XYZ file of C-alpha atoms in Angstrom:
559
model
C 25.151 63.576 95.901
C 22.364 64.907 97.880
C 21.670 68.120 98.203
C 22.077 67.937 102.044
C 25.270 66.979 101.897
C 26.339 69.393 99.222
C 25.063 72.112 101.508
C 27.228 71.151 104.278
C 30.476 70.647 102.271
C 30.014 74.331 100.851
C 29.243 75.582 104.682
C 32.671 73.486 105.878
C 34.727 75.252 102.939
C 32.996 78.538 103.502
C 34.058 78.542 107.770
C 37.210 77.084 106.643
C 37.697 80.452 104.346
C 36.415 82.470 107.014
C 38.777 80.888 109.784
C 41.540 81.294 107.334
C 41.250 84.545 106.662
C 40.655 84.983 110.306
C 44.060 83.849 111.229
C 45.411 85.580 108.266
C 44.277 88.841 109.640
C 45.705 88.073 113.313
C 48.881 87.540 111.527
C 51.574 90.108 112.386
C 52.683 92.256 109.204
C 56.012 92.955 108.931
C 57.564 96.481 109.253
C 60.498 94.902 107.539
C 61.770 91.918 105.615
C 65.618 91.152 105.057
C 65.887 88.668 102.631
C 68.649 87.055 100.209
C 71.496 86.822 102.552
C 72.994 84.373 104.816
C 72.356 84.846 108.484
C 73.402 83.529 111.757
C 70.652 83.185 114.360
C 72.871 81.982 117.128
C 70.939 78.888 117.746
C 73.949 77.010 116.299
C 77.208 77.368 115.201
C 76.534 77.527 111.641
C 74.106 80.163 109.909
C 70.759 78.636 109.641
C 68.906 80.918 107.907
C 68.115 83.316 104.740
C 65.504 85.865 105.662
C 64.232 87.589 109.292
C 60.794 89.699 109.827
C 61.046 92.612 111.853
C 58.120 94.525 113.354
C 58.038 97.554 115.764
C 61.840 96.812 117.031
C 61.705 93.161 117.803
C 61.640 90.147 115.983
C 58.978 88.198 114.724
C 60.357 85.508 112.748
C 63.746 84.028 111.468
C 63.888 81.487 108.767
C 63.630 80.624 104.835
C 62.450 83.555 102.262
C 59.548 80.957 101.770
C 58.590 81.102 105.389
C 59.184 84.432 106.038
C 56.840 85.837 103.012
C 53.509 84.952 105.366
C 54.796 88.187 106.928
C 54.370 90.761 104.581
C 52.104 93.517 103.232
C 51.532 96.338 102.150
C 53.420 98.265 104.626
C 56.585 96.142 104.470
C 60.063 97.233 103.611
C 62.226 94.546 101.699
C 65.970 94.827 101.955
C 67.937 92.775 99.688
C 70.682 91.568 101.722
C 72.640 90.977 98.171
C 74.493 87.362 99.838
C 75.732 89.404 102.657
C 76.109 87.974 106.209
C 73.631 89.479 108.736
C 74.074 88.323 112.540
C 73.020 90.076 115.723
C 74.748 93.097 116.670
C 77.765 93.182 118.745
C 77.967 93.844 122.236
C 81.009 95.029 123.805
C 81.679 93.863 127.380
C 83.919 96.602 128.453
C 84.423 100.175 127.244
C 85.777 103.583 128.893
C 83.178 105.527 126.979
C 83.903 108.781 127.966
C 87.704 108.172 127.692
C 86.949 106.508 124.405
C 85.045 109.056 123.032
C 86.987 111.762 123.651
C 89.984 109.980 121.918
C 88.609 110.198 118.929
C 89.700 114.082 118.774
C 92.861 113.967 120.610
C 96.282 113.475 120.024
C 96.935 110.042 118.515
C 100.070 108.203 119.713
C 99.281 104.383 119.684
C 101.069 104.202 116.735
C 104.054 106.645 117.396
C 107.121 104.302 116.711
C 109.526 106.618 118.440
C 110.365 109.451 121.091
C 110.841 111.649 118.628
C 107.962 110.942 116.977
C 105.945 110.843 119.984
C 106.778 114.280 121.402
C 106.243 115.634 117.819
C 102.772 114.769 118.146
C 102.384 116.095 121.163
C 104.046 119.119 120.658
C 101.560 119.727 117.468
C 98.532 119.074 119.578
C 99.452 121.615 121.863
C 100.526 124.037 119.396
C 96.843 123.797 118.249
C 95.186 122.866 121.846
C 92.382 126.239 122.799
C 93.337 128.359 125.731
C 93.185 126.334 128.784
C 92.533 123.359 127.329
C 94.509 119.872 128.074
C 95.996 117.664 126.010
C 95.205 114.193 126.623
C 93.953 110.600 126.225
C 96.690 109.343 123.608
C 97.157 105.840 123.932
C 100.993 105.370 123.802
C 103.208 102.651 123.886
C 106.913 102.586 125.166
C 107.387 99.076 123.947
C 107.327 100.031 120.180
C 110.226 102.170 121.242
C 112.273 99.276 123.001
C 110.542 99.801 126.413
C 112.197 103.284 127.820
C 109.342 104.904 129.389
C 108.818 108.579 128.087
C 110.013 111.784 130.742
C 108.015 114.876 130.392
C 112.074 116.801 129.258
C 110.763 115.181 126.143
C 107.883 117.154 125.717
C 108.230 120.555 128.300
C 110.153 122.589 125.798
C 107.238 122.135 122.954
C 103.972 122.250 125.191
C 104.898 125.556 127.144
C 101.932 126.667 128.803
C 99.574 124.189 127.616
C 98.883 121.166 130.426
C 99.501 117.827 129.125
C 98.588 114.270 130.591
C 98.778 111.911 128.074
C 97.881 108.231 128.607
C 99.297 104.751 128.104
C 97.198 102.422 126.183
C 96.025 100.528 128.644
C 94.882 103.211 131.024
C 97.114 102.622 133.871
C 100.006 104.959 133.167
C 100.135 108.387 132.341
C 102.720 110.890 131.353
C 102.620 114.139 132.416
C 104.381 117.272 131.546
C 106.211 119.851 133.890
C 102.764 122.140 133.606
C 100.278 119.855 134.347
C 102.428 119.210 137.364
C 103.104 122.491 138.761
C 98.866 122.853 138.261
C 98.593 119.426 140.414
C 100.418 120.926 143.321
C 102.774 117.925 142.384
C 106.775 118.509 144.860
C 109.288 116.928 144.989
C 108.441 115.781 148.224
C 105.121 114.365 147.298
C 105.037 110.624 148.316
C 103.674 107.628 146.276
C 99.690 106.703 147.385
C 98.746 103.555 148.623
C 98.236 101.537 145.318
C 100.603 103.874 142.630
C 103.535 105.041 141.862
C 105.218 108.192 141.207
C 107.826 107.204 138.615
C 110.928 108.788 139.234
C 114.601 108.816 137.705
C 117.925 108.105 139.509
C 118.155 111.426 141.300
C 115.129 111.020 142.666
C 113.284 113.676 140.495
C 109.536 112.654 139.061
C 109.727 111.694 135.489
C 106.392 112.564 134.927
C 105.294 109.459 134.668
C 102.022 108.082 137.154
C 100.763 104.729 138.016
C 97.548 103.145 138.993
C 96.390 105.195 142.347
C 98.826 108.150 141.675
C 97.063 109.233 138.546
C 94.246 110.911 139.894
C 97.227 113.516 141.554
C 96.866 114.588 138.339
C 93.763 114.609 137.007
C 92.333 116.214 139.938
C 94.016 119.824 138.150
C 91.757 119.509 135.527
C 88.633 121.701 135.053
C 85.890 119.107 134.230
C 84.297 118.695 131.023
C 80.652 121.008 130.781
C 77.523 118.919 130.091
C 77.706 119.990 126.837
C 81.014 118.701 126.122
C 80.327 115.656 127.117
C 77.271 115.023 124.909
C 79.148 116.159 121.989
C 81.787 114.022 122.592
C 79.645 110.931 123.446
C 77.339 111.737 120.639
C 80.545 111.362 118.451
C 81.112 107.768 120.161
C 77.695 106.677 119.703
C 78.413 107.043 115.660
C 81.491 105.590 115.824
C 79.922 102.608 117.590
C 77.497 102.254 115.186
C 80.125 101.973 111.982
C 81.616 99.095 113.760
C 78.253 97.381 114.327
C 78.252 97.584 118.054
C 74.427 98.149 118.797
C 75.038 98.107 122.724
C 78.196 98.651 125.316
C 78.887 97.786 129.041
C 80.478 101.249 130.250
C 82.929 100.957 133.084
C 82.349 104.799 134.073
C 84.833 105.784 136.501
C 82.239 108.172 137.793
C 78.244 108.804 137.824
C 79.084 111.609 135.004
C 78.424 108.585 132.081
C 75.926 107.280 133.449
C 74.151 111.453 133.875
C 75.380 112.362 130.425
C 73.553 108.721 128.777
C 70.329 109.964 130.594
C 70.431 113.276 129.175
C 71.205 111.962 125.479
C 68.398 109.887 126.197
C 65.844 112.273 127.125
C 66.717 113.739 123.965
C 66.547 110.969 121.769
C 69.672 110.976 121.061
C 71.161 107.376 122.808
C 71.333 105.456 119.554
C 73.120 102.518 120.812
C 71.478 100.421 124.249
C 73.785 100.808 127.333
C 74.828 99.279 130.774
C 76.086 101.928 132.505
C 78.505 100.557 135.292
C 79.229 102.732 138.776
C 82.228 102.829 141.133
C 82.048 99.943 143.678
C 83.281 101.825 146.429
C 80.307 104.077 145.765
C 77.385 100.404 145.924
C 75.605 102.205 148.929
C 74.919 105.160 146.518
C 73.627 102.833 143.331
C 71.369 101.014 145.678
C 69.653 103.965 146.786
C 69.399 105.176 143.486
C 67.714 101.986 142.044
C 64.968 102.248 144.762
C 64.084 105.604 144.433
C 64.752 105.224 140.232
C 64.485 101.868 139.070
C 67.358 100.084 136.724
C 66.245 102.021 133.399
C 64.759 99.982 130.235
C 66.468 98.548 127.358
C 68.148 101.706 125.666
C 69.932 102.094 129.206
C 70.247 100.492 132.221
C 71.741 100.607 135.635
C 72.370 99.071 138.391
C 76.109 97.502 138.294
C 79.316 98.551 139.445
C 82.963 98.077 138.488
C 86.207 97.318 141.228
C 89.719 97.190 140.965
C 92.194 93.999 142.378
C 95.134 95.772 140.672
C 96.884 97.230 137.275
C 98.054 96.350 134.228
C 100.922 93.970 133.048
C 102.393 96.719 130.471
C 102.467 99.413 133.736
C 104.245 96.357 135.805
C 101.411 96.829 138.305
C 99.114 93.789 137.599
C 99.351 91.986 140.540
C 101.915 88.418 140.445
C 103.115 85.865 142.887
C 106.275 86.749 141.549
C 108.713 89.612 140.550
C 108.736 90.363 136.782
C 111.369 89.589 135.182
C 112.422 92.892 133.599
C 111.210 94.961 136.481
C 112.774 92.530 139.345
C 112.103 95.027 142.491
C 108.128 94.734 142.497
C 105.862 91.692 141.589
C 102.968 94.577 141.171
C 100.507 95.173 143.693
C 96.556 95.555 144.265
C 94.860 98.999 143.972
C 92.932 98.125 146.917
C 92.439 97.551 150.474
C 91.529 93.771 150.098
C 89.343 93.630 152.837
C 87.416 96.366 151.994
C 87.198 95.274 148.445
C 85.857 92.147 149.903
C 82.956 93.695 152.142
C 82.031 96.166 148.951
C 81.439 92.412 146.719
C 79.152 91.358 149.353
C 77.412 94.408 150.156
C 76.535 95.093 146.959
C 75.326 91.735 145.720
C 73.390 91.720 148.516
C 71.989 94.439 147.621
C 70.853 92.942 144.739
C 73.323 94.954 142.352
C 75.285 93.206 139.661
C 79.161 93.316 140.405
C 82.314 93.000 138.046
C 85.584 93.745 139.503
C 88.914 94.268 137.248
C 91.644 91.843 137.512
C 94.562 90.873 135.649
C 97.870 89.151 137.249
C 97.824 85.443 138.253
C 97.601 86.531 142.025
C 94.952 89.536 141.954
C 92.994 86.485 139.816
C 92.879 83.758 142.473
C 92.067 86.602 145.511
C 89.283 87.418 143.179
C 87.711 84.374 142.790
C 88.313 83.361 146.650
C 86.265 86.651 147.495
C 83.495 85.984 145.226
C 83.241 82.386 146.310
C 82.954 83.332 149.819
C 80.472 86.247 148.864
C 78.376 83.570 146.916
C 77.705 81.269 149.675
C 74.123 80.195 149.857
C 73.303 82.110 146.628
C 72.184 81.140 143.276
C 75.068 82.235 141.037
C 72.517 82.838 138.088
C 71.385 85.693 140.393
C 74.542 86.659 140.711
C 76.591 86.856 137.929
C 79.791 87.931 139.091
C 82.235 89.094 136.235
C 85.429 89.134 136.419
C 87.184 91.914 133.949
C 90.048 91.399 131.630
C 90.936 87.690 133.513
C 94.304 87.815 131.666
C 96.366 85.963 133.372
C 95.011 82.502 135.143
C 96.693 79.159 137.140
C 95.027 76.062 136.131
C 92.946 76.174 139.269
C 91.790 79.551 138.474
C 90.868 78.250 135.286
C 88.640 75.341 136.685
C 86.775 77.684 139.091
C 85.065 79.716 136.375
C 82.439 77.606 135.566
C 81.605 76.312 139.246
C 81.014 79.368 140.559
C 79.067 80.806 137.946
C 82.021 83.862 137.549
C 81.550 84.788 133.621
C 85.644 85.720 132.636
C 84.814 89.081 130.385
C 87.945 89.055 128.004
C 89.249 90.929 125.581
C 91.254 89.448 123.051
C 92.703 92.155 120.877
C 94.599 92.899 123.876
C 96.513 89.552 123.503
C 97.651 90.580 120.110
C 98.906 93.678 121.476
C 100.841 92.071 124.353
C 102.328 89.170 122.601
C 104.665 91.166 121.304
C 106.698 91.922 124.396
C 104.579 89.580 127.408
C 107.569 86.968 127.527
C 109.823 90.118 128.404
C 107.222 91.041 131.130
C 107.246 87.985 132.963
C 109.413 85.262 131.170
C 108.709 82.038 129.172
C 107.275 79.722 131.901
C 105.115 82.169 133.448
C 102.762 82.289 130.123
C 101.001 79.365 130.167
C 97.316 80.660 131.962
C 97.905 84.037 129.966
C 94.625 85.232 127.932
C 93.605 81.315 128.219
C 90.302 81.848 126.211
C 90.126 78.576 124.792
C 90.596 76.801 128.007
C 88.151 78.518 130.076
C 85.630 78.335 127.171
C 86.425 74.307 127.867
C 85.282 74.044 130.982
C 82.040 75.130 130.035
C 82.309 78.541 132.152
C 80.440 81.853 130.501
C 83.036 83.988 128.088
C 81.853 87.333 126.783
C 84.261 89.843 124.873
C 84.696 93.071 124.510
C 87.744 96.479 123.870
C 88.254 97.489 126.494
C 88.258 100.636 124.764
C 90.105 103.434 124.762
C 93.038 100.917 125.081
C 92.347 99.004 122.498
C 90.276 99.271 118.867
C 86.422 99.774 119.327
C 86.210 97.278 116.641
C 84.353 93.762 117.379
C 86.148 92.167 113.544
C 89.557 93.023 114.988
C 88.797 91.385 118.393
C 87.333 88.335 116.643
C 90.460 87.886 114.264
C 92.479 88.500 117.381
C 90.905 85.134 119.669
C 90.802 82.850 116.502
C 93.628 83.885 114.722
C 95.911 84.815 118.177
C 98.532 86.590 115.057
C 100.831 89.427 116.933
C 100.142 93.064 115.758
C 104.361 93.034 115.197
C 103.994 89.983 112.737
C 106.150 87.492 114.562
C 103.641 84.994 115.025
C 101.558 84.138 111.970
C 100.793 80.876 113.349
C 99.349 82.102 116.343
C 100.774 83.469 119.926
C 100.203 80.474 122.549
C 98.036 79.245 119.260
C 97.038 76.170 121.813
C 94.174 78.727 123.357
C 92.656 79.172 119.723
C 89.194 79.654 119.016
C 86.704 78.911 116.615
C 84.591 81.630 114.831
C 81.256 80.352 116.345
C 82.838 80.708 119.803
C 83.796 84.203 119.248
C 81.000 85.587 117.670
C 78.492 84.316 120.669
C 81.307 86.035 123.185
C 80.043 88.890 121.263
C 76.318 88.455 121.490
C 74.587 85.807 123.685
C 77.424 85.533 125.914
C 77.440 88.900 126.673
C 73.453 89.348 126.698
C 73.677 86.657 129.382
C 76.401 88.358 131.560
C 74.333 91.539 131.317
C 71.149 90.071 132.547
C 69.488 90.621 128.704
C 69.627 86.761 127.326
C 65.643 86.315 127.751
C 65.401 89.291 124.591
C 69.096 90.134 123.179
C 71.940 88.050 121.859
C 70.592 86.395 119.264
C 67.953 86.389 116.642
C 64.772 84.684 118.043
C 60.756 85.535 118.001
C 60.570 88.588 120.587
C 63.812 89.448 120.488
C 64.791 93.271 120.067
C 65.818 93.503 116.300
C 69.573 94.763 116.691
C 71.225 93.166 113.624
C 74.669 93.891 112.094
C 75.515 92.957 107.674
C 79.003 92.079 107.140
C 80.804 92.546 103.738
C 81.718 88.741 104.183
C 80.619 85.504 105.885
C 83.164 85.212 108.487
C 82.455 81.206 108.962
C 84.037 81.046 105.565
C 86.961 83.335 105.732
C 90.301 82.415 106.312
C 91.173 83.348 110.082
C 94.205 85.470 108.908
C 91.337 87.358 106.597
C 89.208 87.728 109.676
C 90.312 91.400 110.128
C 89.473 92.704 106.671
C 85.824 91.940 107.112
C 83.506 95.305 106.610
C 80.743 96.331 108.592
C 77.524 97.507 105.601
C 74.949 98.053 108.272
C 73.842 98.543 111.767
C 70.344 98.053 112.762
C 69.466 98.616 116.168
C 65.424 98.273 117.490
C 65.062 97.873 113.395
C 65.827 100.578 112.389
C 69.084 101.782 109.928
C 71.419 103.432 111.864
C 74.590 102.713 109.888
C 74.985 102.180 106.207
C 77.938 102.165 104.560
C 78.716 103.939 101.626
C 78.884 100.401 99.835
C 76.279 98.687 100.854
């Protein structure tokens, strides 16, 4: 060998050590490694990887340990994921935040078996309620009683002086007691809105009981929450969140007061979870001036969408059929709005460029729905668009088929469905069921599916609404093999209804949703790897950690 040529094969290895370590330095050092574990990008339906690098809240890399060890140094923080299952976080579609929140330290009746038992509760949180102060939020049931619904004699003679407005689970009914009345201004003259229902006994004389549009009556007695209040009691949501593994929510706010007290958290660091704060629809004019003179937010919280009514709820007898129900033969429900003007608000607002769901649940407020946002679609790119429609319970085959179309994402909720099961045939008889929380057959047609709580009125709790939509087993036991077990679905399906799904429905699927290069590092470990679970073991699945941005904001004392 000549010496020539030696000299240029030690100058080739010597720039091919310096381009090495060239690229070596350019290389991205992890702020964190998880490792050991099984985890689901996803990207498929199976998990598909072992190990993910995380670096200043977003992902740099998913893979195998092997791959994943280019990414670390001196700074980087190993977690041993132990076998566990890590995933993205979940995002729920569809929460009552402030309604949620303050649940969580009032009176707790979902659960209350009986009258008796009901008013007892009552009675006790009154008996320790501070001066002035309502009782409220409570989450009853009449059908775990047989169906009677409650009268405020039941509770007047315990409660006293103390108001009391108490809800039903799903929102739409309230029951009030004799004081909360008399502070309401509430006669017996007082007539029945447009769109509720003062519910009242034989006589004539108000029960106490509210639907829909005659609830606010009510409500409008109370003294507000302060600001303060409502940060404590959100801040108290936010953790709860977190020990479920929900690292972002969609909040349906009923108000602006959400959206103000989310901004204030935020301004004091104190918004641990990411948030789409939803606005009246009515109010669209309001939210588009607001977005030009403030933007939409950033990824911790966001505006810029607002939430309608078509009409109630099937346990209230107010969602909205073609037909009388059966056990309630002298109304087939009704919408909560002027359907012209609900119309003209869609079309407005998306033309505004703001992002519109609208609430609808019987097999007629359904098909209105989806005429109105066909018509308000015309010309329009439905990708821009992405109408929602909220809770789509209750759907004719041609409902179904128009999903995917025209672009409408159906945002369900499936632990409702093992709620309802139990008494839904009573509601509106045998043949009428078929189209009734259809998940599996609008997930067919290739239409966009997201999933969510609906919380307060049902569990905060992503496992429970998973085991609900693949499992489909009724809270009362009756139907271990599943409740219309034909609309079944499998665990893959579920779990992206409660990431990419809903990233996509929320405008976030270019950086949220799943676990990609880029993409904010929001992760949730479960106890078990629910793609090997049986689906009636679905439920007993434990959240170990919540990561949201990458950092540890849940850890269980377990993990």
């Amino acid at each position: 060998m000549s010496f020539r040529f030696l000299g240029n094969a030690v100058a080739l290895v010597t720039l091919a050590a310096v381009g090495s370590l060239s690229a070596k330095a350019e290389q991205v050092v992890a702020d964190r490694i998880f490792r050991g574990g099984v985890i689901w990008t996803g990207a498929s339906d199976t998990p598909d990887a072992t190990a993910i690098a995380i670096s200043n809240g977003k992902i740099l890399a998913v893979g195998s340990e092997d791959e994943i060890s280019a990414y670390q140094g001196a700074i980087t923080d190993f977690v041993d994921l132990k076998g566990r299952f890590l995933m993205p976080g979940f995002t729920d579609n569809h929460v009552h935040f402030e309604m949620g929140s303050n649940g969580l330290s009032q009176v707790q009746l979902r659960d209350a078996a009986t009258p008796e038992e009901f008013a007892r509760r009552i009675a006790e949180a009154a008996l320790g309620a501070p001066e002035g102060a309502w009782v409220l939020e409570g989450a009853w049931d009449h059908e775990l009683w047989g169906g009677e619904l409650p009268d405020r004699a039941w509770i007047d003679g315990a409660t006293a002086d103390v108001p009391v407005a108490v809800t039903r689970l799903d929102g739409h009914m309230i029951l009030a007691n004799t004081k909360a009345m008399t502070l309401a201004g509430i006669g017996p003259d007082t007539p029945n809105p447009e769109g509720g229902v003062i519910v009242r006994d034989a006589s004539g004389r108000a029960t106490g009981v509210f639907k829909d549009n005659a609830i606010p009556l009510i409500m409008s007695a109370m003294t507000p929450l302060t600001d303060a209040a409502m940060e404590k009691i959100f801040k108290d949501g936010i953790a709860h969140a977190l020990s479920l593994g929900v690292t972002q929510v969609h909040d349906m706010g009923y108000d602006w007061r959400s959206l103000e007290t989310f901004q204030r958290l935020q301004a004091k660091s104190e918004l641990k979870i990411r948030v789409y704060a939803f606005t009246p629809l009515a109010q669209w004019e309001k939210l588009e001036a607001y977005v030009d003179a403030h933007g939409r937010g950033d990824d911790q919280l966001r505006w810029g969408a607002l939430k309608g009514f078509v009409d109630g709820s099937l346990g209230s007898t107010t969602a909205w059929f073609y037909e009388p129900y059966s056990d309630e033969p002298d109304t087939a429900g009704f919408p909560v709005a002027d359907m012209d003007e609900l119309e003209a608000d869609v079309k407005g607002a998306s033309s505004a460029g703001l992002h519109v769901t609208v609430h609808a649940i019987g097999y007629q407020a359904n098909d209105k729905l989806l005429d109105i946002f066909e018509r308000a679609s015309e010309g329009r790119d439905p990708k821009d668009l992405r109408f929602r429609i909220e809770h789509a319970q209750h759907l004719t085959a041609d409902a179904i088929a128009r999903f995917e179309p025209l672009g409408v994402t159906a945002s369900m909720h499936p632990y409702h469905l093992i709620d309802d099961g139990r008494w839904a045939e009573k509601r509106i008889g045998a043949a009428r069921l078929k189209g009734t929380y259809a998940i599996g057959s609008v997930m067919a047609t290739g239409a966009n599916v997201t999933f969510g709580s609906d919380w307060s009125v049902a569990p905060l709790d992503p496992i429970q609404g998973i085991y609900a939509a693949v499992a489909r087993r009724t809270t009362d036991g009756k139907n271990p093999d599943g409740w219309i077990a034909s609309e079944k679905i499998t665990v893959a399906q579920a779990l992206k209804a409660y990431t990419q799904n809903n990233a996509y429905a929320g405008f976030m699927d270019d950086r949220s949703g799943m676990l990609k290069p880029g993409y904010v590092a929001d992760l949730v470990v479960l106890s078990e790897n629910p793609f090997m679970v049986e689906p009636a073991a679905l439920s007993d699945i434990k959240v170990l950690r919540t990561v949201v941005g990458g950092a540890d904001l849940y850890m269980a004392d377990s993990n």
